[in-house]
């Protein structure tokens, strides 16, 4: 078994590794760190939760330990697709460089420009940023990228999904061609291959697991139910989720519940809170201070359930997440890999449960094709489909049947009249004048044809 001491890391970095409580390096770390220390460009492909972040932060700390940062000229750049992932990389860098004099700045949206500008003006060794905010600073003339020695792109395929590829290409062109470049991702799409072919120089490809594979220690299960009506599926699915949480109460340490849409995250949060379930929520439309606060509470165990959009599907390193619930089956099979990667981390076991309707069948099939395993499926009872009780069933739920015996869809209402009493309708009284009550004659008026109204015939007789 390879140890961190055998990877070529300097003493200061090894001390940080020991303080962080790391054991042996993961496969991606064991293969990537020596190549990074040699200054090689790297394409690193590994399933989520296998330690990709340390694969580039540890060698960065070692390589940048000598040298001095200059104002507005960062020595290295780490690009991340989301604020949460960028903040997590910053936490890792702080942890791994605590006994060095390296400086770091975090550039993400939702935070004051003024504070970020002050950090850049003082000079930073490591700049960790989302692409949009980095370019905002550059366009304001407050940041220069001509001094970048190391550039890292984390979760490159997520960058592609979020439309950041044009920004990535622009940033590459603003940095020196002599830079060292490291790409890390769980999957590698053809468009990413094109980018690496254009901007990386003779890269080492480190692939420790098949692309889009899931962690072996995660148990997968799909709970299938049939909504009573399409319009009520969302409400019924919420009831099913509450039932599952109640059934698994003693087994769930904490869990992330994923929805496909931001609006559904808010609705589900309100519904679960109404039923007394301890939860919080994050999605891309929330203010950054709120997202940071909720994530902090979840990490500290003050919130048991985190309801989230796919903004939390990548990069969140919370080792103790015991369960992941897909309230909505993801529309992209790759997102299933990233969502379920939030559990079963650091060698722990994990559980991933998805709630599916008949319309999700093709999505489940696509996930199985991608990850190469069959997801166990279980039909569960819809809480809304309860049998009607005694008398009410005959009155409210009885169906009017046609001659063939098939239900015509109309609800038969019980009559209030006693059995055997015939129904009598009141006789209508014709209150018109006697002349008007006479039968209409068939004679036609010359010039008017045979389509003359009866009242005209009577009036001219």
Coordinates of C-alpha atoms in Angstrom, one line a residue:
X1 CA 0.0 0.0 0.0
X2 CA 1.4 3.4 -1.0
X3 CA 1.7 6.0 1.7
X4 CA 1.7 9.8 1.5
X5 CA 5.4 9.8 2.4
X6 CA 6.2 7.8 -0.7
X7 CA 4.4 10.3 -3.0
X8 CA 7.2 12.9 -2.9
X9 CA 5.4 15.5 -0.8
X10 CA 7.6 17.8 1.3
X11 CA 7.8 17.6 5.1
X12 CA 5.5 20.6 5.7
X13 CA 2.8 19.1 3.5
X14 CA 3.1 15.7 5.1
X15 CA 2.6 17.4 8.5
X16 CA -0.6 18.9 7.2
X17 CA -1.8 15.5 5.9
X18 CA -1.1 14.0 9.3
X19 CA -2.9 16.8 11.1
X20 CA -5.9 16.3 8.8
X21 CA -6.1 12.7 10.0
X22 CA -5.7 11.2 6.5
X23 CA -4.7 7.5 6.3
X24 CA -3.4 6.1 3.1
X25 CA -3.9 8.0 -0.1
X26 CA -6.8 7.1 -2.4
X27 CA -6.1 5.6 -5.8
X28 CA -6.6 9.0 -7.6
X29 CA -4.3 10.7 -5.0
X30 CA -1.6 8.0 -5.3
X31 CA -1.5 8.3 -9.1
X32 CA -2.1 12.0 -9.6
X33 CA 0.1 13.6 -6.9
X34 CA 3.5 12.3 -8.1
X35 CA 2.7 13.4 -11.7
X36 CA 1.6 16.9 -10.5
X37 CA 4.8 17.3 -8.5
X38 CA 6.7 16.6 -11.7
X39 CA 4.9 19.5 -13.3
X40 CA 2.9 17.3 -15.7
X41 CA -0.5 18.2 -17.1
X42 CA -3.1 15.8 -15.8
X43 CA -6.6 14.6 -16.8
X44 CA -7.9 13.0 -13.7
X45 CA -11.1 10.9 -13.9
X46 CA -12.5 9.4 -10.8
X47 CA -15.9 8.8 -9.3
X48 CA -17.1 11.4 -6.8
X49 CA -16.1 11.0 -3.2
X50 CA -12.7 9.5 -3.9
X51 CA -10.5 12.5 -2.9
X52 CA -10.0 14.4 -6.1
X53 CA -9.7 17.7 -4.2
X54 CA -6.6 16.6 -2.3
X55 CA -5.2 15.3 -5.5
X56 CA -4.5 18.9 -6.6
X57 CA -4.4 21.0 -3.4
X58 CA -1.6 18.9 -1.9
X59 CA 0.8 19.2 -4.8
X60 CA -0.2 22.9 -5.3
X61 CA 0.8 23.6 -1.7
X62 CA 4.1 21.8 -2.3
X63 CA 4.9 23.5 -5.6
X64 CA 3.9 27.1 -4.5
X65 CA 5.7 27.0 -1.1
X66 CA 8.6 28.7 -2.7
X67 CA 8.0 32.1 -4.2
X68 CA 6.0 35.3 -3.5
X69 CA 2.7 36.6 -4.7
X70 CA 2.4 40.0 -6.3
X71 CA -0.6 42.4 -6.2
X72 CA -3.3 41.5 -8.8
X73 CA -1.2 38.6 -10.1
X74 CA -2.3 35.3 -8.6
X75 CA 0.2 32.5 -9.0
X76 CA -2.4 29.8 -9.4
X77 CA -6.1 29.5 -10.3
X78 CA -8.7 26.8 -9.3
X79 CA -12.0 27.0 -11.2
X80 CA -15.1 25.4 -9.8
X81 CA -18.6 25.3 -11.2
X82 CA -20.6 26.3 -8.0
X83 CA -20.1 28.5 -5.0
X84 CA -20.3 25.6 -2.7
X85 CA -17.7 23.6 -4.5
X86 CA -15.4 26.6 -4.6
X87 CA -15.8 27.2 -0.9
X88 CA -15.1 23.6 -0.2
X89 CA -11.8 23.7 -2.2
X90 CA -10.9 26.8 -0.2
X91 CA -11.5 24.9 3.0
X92 CA -9.2 22.1 1.8
X93 CA -6.5 24.5 0.8
X94 CA -6.6 26.2 4.2
X95 CA -6.4 22.8 5.9
X96 CA -3.4 21.6 3.7
X97 CA -1.4 24.9 3.9
X98 CA -1.9 25.8 7.6
X99 CA 1.9 25.7 8.3
X100 CA 2.9 27.7 5.2
X101 CA 2.7 31.4 4.4
X102 CA 0.7 30.8 1.2
X103 CA -2.3 33.2 0.8
X104 CA -5.6 32.5 -0.8
X105 CA -8.6 34.4 -2.1
X106 CA -12.1 33.1 -2.8
X107 CA -14.0 34.8 -5.6
X108 CA -17.7 33.7 -5.8
X109 CA -21.0 35.4 -6.4
X110 CA -23.2 36.6 -3.5
X111 CA -20.2 38.2 -1.7
X112 CA -19.1 41.8 -1.7
X113 CA -16.7 42.8 -4.4
X114 CA -14.9 45.2 -2.0
X115 CA -13.7 42.5 0.3
X116 CA -12.5 40.3 -2.6
X117 CA -10.7 43.3 -4.2
X118 CA -8.8 43.9 -1.0
X119 CA -7.5 40.3 -1.0
X120 CA -6.5 40.5 -4.7
X121 CA -4.7 43.8 -4.2
X122 CA -2.6 42.3 -1.4
X123 CA -1.5 39.5 -3.7
X124 CA -2.5 35.8 -3.5
X125 CA -0.8 32.6 -4.2
X126 CA -4.0 30.7 -4.9
X127 CA -7.2 32.1 -6.5
X128 CA -10.2 29.9 -6.1
X129 CA -13.2 31.1 -8.1
X130 CA -16.3 30.5 -10.2
X131 CA -15.7 31.4 -13.8
X132 CA -18.2 34.3 -14.0
X133 CA -16.9 36.1 -10.9
X134 CA -13.3 35.7 -12.0
X135 CA -14.1 37.3 -15.3
X136 CA -16.0 40.1 -13.6
X137 CA -12.9 41.1 -11.7
X138 CA -10.7 40.8 -14.8
X139 CA -13.0 43.1 -16.8
X140 CA -12.9 45.7 -14.0
X141 CA -9.2 45.8 -14.5
X142 CA -8.5 44.5 -10.9
X143 CA -7.1 41.1 -11.8
X144 CA -4.3 39.9 -14.2
X145 CA -3.8 36.3 -15.2
X146 CA -0.4 36.6 -16.8
X147 CA 1.4 35.3 -13.8
X148 CA -0.6 32.0 -13.4
X149 CA 1.8 29.0 -13.0
X150 CA -0.8 26.3 -12.2
X151 CA -4.4 26.2 -13.4
X152 CA -7.0 23.6 -12.1
X153 CA -10.4 22.9 -13.5
X154 CA -12.5 20.9 -11.1
X155 CA -15.7 19.1 -12.1
X156 CA -15.1 19.9 -15.8
X157 CA -18.2 18.1 -17.0
X158 CA -20.3 20.2 -14.7
X159 CA -18.8 23.2 -16.2
X160 CA -20.0 21.9 -19.6
X161 CA -23.5 21.3 -18.2
X162 CA -23.7 24.9 -16.8
X163 CA -22.6 26.5 -20.0
X164 CA -19.2 27.6 -18.7
X165 CA -17.1 26.2 -21.5
X166 CA -16.8 29.6 -23.4
X167 CA -15.7 31.2 -20.1
X168 CA -13.1 28.5 -19.5
X169 CA -11.7 28.9 -23.0
X170 CA -11.4 32.6 -22.5
X171 CA -9.7 32.2 -19.2
X172 CA -7.2 29.7 -20.7
X173 CA -6.3 32.2 -23.3
X174 CA -5.6 34.9 -20.7
X175 CA -3.0 32.6 -18.9
X176 CA 0.5 31.8 -20.1
X177 CA 0.8 28.8 -22.3
X178 CA 3.7 27.5 -20.1
X179 CA 1.3 27.0 -17.2
X180 CA 0.7 23.5 -15.7
X181 CA -3.0 22.5 -16.1
X182 CA -5.0 19.9 -14.2
X183 CA -8.4 18.7 -15.2
X184 CA -10.5 16.7 -12.7
X185 CA -13.9 15.2 -13.2
X186 CA -16.2 12.2 -12.6
X187 CA -17.1 12.0 -16.3
X188 CA -15.4 13.2 -19.4
X189 CA -17.7 14.3 -22.2
X190 CA -16.4 14.7 -25.9
X191 CA -16.5 18.5 -25.6
X192 CA -14.2 18.3 -22.6
X193 CA -11.9 16.0 -24.6
X194 CA -11.7 18.8 -27.2
X195 CA -10.8 21.4 -24.6
X196 CA -8.1 19.2 -23.1
X197 CA -6.7 18.5 -26.6
X198 CA -6.4 22.2 -27.3
X199 CA -5.1 23.6 -24.0
X200 CA -3.2 20.7 -22.3
X201 CA 0.3 19.7 -23.3
X202 CA 1.0 15.9 -23.4
X203 CA -1.3 15.2 -20.4
X204 CA -1.1 12.2 -18.1
X205 CA -4.5 10.5 -18.0
X206 CA -5.3 9.1 -14.6
X207 CA -8.5 7.0 -14.5
X208 CA -9.1 5.0 -11.4
X209 CA -12.7 4.0 -12.1
X210 CA -15.0 3.7 -15.1
X211 CA -16.6 7.1 -15.9
X212 CA -20.0 7.6 -14.3
X213 CA -19.6 4.6 -11.9
X214 CA -21.1 4.7 -8.4
X215 CA -19.4 3.8 -5.2
X216 CA -19.5 0.0 -4.4
X217 CA -20.7 0.6 -0.8
X218 CA -23.8 2.4 -1.8
X219 CA -27.1 0.4 -1.7
X220 CA -29.6 1.5 -4.4
X221 CA -33.3 1.2 -4.4
X222 CA -36.2 2.6 -6.4
X223 CA -39.6 3.0 -4.8
X224 CA -42.3 3.0 -7.5
X225 CA -45.9 4.2 -7.1
X226 CA -48.8 5.1 -9.4
X227 CA -50.4 8.5 -8.8
X228 CA -54.2 8.6 -8.6
X229 CA -54.1 11.6 -11.0
X230 CA -51.3 13.4 -12.8
X231 CA -52.2 16.7 -11.1
X232 CA -51.9 15.2 -7.6
X233 CA -48.6 13.3 -8.2
X234 CA -46.5 16.0 -6.4
X235 CA -48.7 16.0 -3.3
X236 CA -48.8 12.2 -3.2
X237 CA -45.1 11.9 -3.6
X238 CA -44.6 14.2 -0.6
X239 CA -46.7 11.9 1.5
X240 CA -44.7 8.9 0.3
X241 CA -41.4 10.6 1.3
X242 CA -42.7 11.4 4.7
X243 CA -43.8 7.7 5.1
X244 CA -40.3 6.6 4.1
X245 CA -38.6 9.0 6.5
X246 CA -40.8 7.7 9.3
X247 CA -40.1 4.0 8.4
X248 CA -36.3 4.7 8.2
X249 CA -36.2 7.0 11.2
X250 CA -33.8 4.9 13.3
X251 CA -31.5 4.2 10.3
X252 CA -31.1 7.7 8.8
X253 CA -28.3 9.7 10.5
X254 CA -28.8 12.6 8.0
X255 CA -29.8 12.8 4.4
X256 CA -29.9 15.0 1.3
X257 CA -33.2 15.1 -0.6
X258 CA -32.8 16.1 -4.3
X259 CA -35.4 17.8 -6.4
X260 CA -35.1 18.6 -10.1
X261 CA -36.5 22.2 -9.8
X262 CA -35.8 25.1 -7.5
X263 CA -39.4 25.8 -7.0
X264 CA -40.1 22.3 -5.9
X265 CA -37.3 22.6 -3.3
X266 CA -39.1 25.5 -1.7
X267 CA -42.5 23.7 -1.8
X268 CA -41.1 20.6 -0.3
X269 CA -39.3 22.5 2.5
X270 CA -42.6 24.3 3.4
X271 CA -44.5 21.0 3.4
X272 CA -42.0 19.0 5.5
X273 CA -41.6 21.9 8.0
X274 CA -45.4 22.0 8.3
X275 CA -45.3 18.3 9.3
X276 CA -42.6 19.0 12.0
X277 CA -39.6 17.5 10.0
X278 CA -36.3 19.1 10.8
X279 CA -34.9 20.3 7.4
X280 CA -33.3 23.2 5.5
X281 CA -32.9 23.9 1.8
X282 CA -30.4 25.3 -0.7
X283 CA -30.7 26.1 -4.4
X284 CA -29.1 28.5 -6.9
X285 CA -31.6 31.3 -6.4
X286 CA -31.0 31.7 -2.6
X287 CA -28.6 34.3 -1.3
X288 CA -25.1 33.0 -0.7
X289 CA -25.2 33.9 3.0
X290 CA -28.4 31.7 3.4
X291 CA -26.8 28.8 1.5
X292 CA -23.7 29.0 3.6
X293 CA -25.7 29.2 6.8
X294 CA -27.9 26.2 5.9
X295 CA -24.9 24.1 4.8
X296 CA -23.1 24.9 8.1
X297 CA -26.1 23.8 10.1
X298 CA -26.3 20.6 8.1
X299 CA -22.6 19.8 8.6
X300 CA -22.9 20.5 12.3
X301 CA -25.9 18.2 12.7
X302 CA -28.3 21.0 13.6
X303 CA -30.4 20.1 10.5
X304 CA -31.1 16.5 9.8
X305 CA -32.5 16.8 6.2
X306 CA -31.1 19.0 3.5
X307 CA -33.5 19.6 0.5
X308 CA -31.5 20.7 -2.5
X309 CA -31.4 21.1 -6.2
X310 CA -28.4 19.8 -8.2
X311 CA -26.3 22.7 -6.9
X312 CA -25.5 20.3 -4.0
X313 CA -24.9 17.3 -6.2
X314 CA -21.3 18.1 -6.9
X315 CA -18.3 18.6 -4.6
X316 CA -20.1 18.8 -1.2
X317 CA -17.9 16.8 1.1
X318 CA -20.0 15.9 4.2
X319 CA -18.6 12.4 5.1
X320 CA -21.4 11.4 7.5
X321 CA -24.3 11.7 5.0
X322 CA -26.0 8.3 5.5
X323 CA -28.8 8.6 2.9
X324 CA -29.6 10.3 -0.4
X325 CA -33.2 10.5 -1.5
X326 CA -34.1 11.4 -5.1
X327 CA -37.5 13.0 -4.6
X328 CA -37.3 13.4 -8.4
X329 CA -35.5 11.0 -10.6
X330 CA -32.8 13.1 -12.3
X331 CA -33.4 13.8 -16.0
X332 CA -29.7 13.2 -16.8
X333 CA -28.3 9.8 -15.8
X334 CA -24.9 11.4 -15.0
X335 CA -26.6 13.5 -12.3
X336 CA -27.6 10.3 -10.5
X337 CA -23.9 9.5 -10.1
X338 CA -23.2 12.8 -8.6
X339 CA -26.2 12.9 -6.3
X340 CA -25.6 9.4 -4.9
X341 CA -21.9 10.3 -4.5
X342 CA -22.9 12.5 -1.5
X343 CA -23.3 9.3 0.5
X344 CA -21.0 6.4 1.0
X345 CA -17.9 8.7 1.3
X346 CA -14.6 8.0 2.9
X347 CA -15.1 4.3 3.0
X348 CA -18.5 4.4 4.7
X349 CA -21.7 2.6 3.6
X350 CA -24.4 4.7 2.0
X351 CA -28.0 4.3 0.8
X352 CA -29.7 5.9 -2.2
X353 CA -33.5 5.8 -2.6
X354 CA -35.4 7.2 -5.5
X355 CA -39.1 7.8 -5.7
X356 CA -40.4 7.0 -9.2
X357 CA -43.7 7.2 -11.1
X358 CA -44.5 5.1 -14.2
X359 CA -43.3 8.0 -16.4
X360 CA -39.8 7.8 -14.9
X361 CA -39.2 4.3 -16.3
X362 CA -37.0 5.5 -19.2
X363 CA -34.9 7.6 -16.9
X364 CA -34.3 4.6 -14.6
X365 CA -33.3 2.5 -17.6
X366 CA -30.8 5.2 -18.7
X367 CA -29.3 5.3 -15.2
X368 CA -28.9 1.5 -15.2
X369 CA -27.3 1.6 -18.6
X370 CA -24.8 4.3 -17.5
X371 CA -23.7 2.8 -14.1
X372 CA -23.8 -0.8 -15.2
X373 CA -26.0 -2.1 -12.4
X374 CA -29.6 -2.9 -12.0
X375 CA -31.5 -0.7 -9.5
X376 CA -33.8 -2.9 -7.3
X377 CA -37.4 -1.7 -7.8
X378 CA -40.2 -2.1 -5.3
X379 CA -43.9 -1.2 -5.8
X380 CA -45.2 0.7 -2.9
X381 CA -48.8 1.6 -2.0
X382 CA -49.9 5.2 -2.8
X383 CA -51.1 6.7 0.6
X384 CA -53.9 8.4 -1.3
X385 CA -55.4 5.2 -2.6
X386 CA -57.2 4.0 0.5
X387 CA -60.4 1.9 0.3
X388 CA -63.6 3.8 1.0
X389 CA -65.4 2.9 4.3
X390 CA -68.9 1.2 4.4
X391 CA -71.8 3.5 3.6
X392 CA -69.8 6.2 1.9
X393 CA -68.6 3.8 -0.7
X394 CA -72.1 3.1 -2.0
X395 CA -73.1 6.7 -2.1
X396 CA -69.9 8.6 -3.3
X397 CA -67.9 6.1 -5.2
X398 CA -70.5 4.0 -6.9
X399 CA -70.3 4.2 -10.7
X400 CA -73.2 4.4 -13.2
X401 CA -72.8 1.4 -15.5
X402 CA -74.0 1.2 -19.1
X403 CA -75.6 -1.8 -20.8
X404 CA -72.3 -3.7 -20.9
X405 CA -71.6 -3.3 -17.3
X406 CA -68.7 -1.0 -17.8
X407 CA -68.4 2.1 -15.7
X408 CA -69.4 5.3 -17.5
X409 CA -67.5 7.5 -15.0
X410 CA -70.5 9.2 -13.4
X411 CA -71.0 9.1 -9.7
X412 CA -74.4 7.6 -8.6
X413 CA -75.9 9.7 -5.9
X414 CA -78.3 8.0 -3.4
X415 CA -81.9 9.1 -3.7
X416 CA -83.5 10.7 -0.7
X417 CA -87.0 9.1 -1.5
X418 CA -88.0 5.9 0.1
X419 CA -87.7 2.8 -2.0
X420 CA -90.8 1.9 -4.2
X421 CA -92.1 5.5 -4.3
X422 CA -92.5 6.7 -7.8
X423 CA -91.1 10.1 -8.7
X424 CA -93.9 12.6 -9.8
X425 CA -93.2 15.7 -11.8
X426 CA -95.5 18.7 -11.4
X427 CA -97.7 19.3 -14.4
X428 CA -96.8 22.4 -16.4
X429 CA -99.6 25.0 -16.9
X430 CA -99.8 26.6 -20.3
X431 CA -100.5 30.3 -19.5
X432 CA -100.6 31.5 -23.1
X433 CA -103.8 33.1 -24.6
X434 CA -106.2 30.7 -26.2
X435 CA -105.4 31.8 -29.7
X436 CA -101.8 31.2 -29.1
X437 CA -102.5 27.6 -27.8
X438 CA -104.2 26.6 -31.1
X439 CA -102.2 24.3 -33.3
X440 CA -100.2 26.0 -36.0
X441 CA -101.5 25.7 -39.5
X442 CA -99.5 24.6 -42.4
X443 CA -100.6 27.1 -45.0
X444 CA -97.8 29.1 -46.4
X445 CA -98.0 32.9 -47.2
X446 CA -97.4 33.8 -50.8
X447 CA -94.0 35.4 -51.2
X448 CA -92.7 34.0 -47.8
X449 CA -92.2 30.4 -48.8
X450 CA -93.0 27.5 -46.5
X451 CA -90.7 28.7 -43.7
X452 CA -93.0 31.3 -42.1
X453 CA -93.2 31.5 -38.3
X454 CA -96.5 30.3 -36.9
X455 CA -97.2 33.6 -35.1
X456 CA -97.1 35.4 -38.5
X457 CA -99.5 33.0 -40.0
X458 CA -102.0 33.5 -37.2
X459 CA -101.6 37.3 -37.3
X460 CA -102.5 37.6 -40.9
X461 CA -105.5 35.2 -40.9

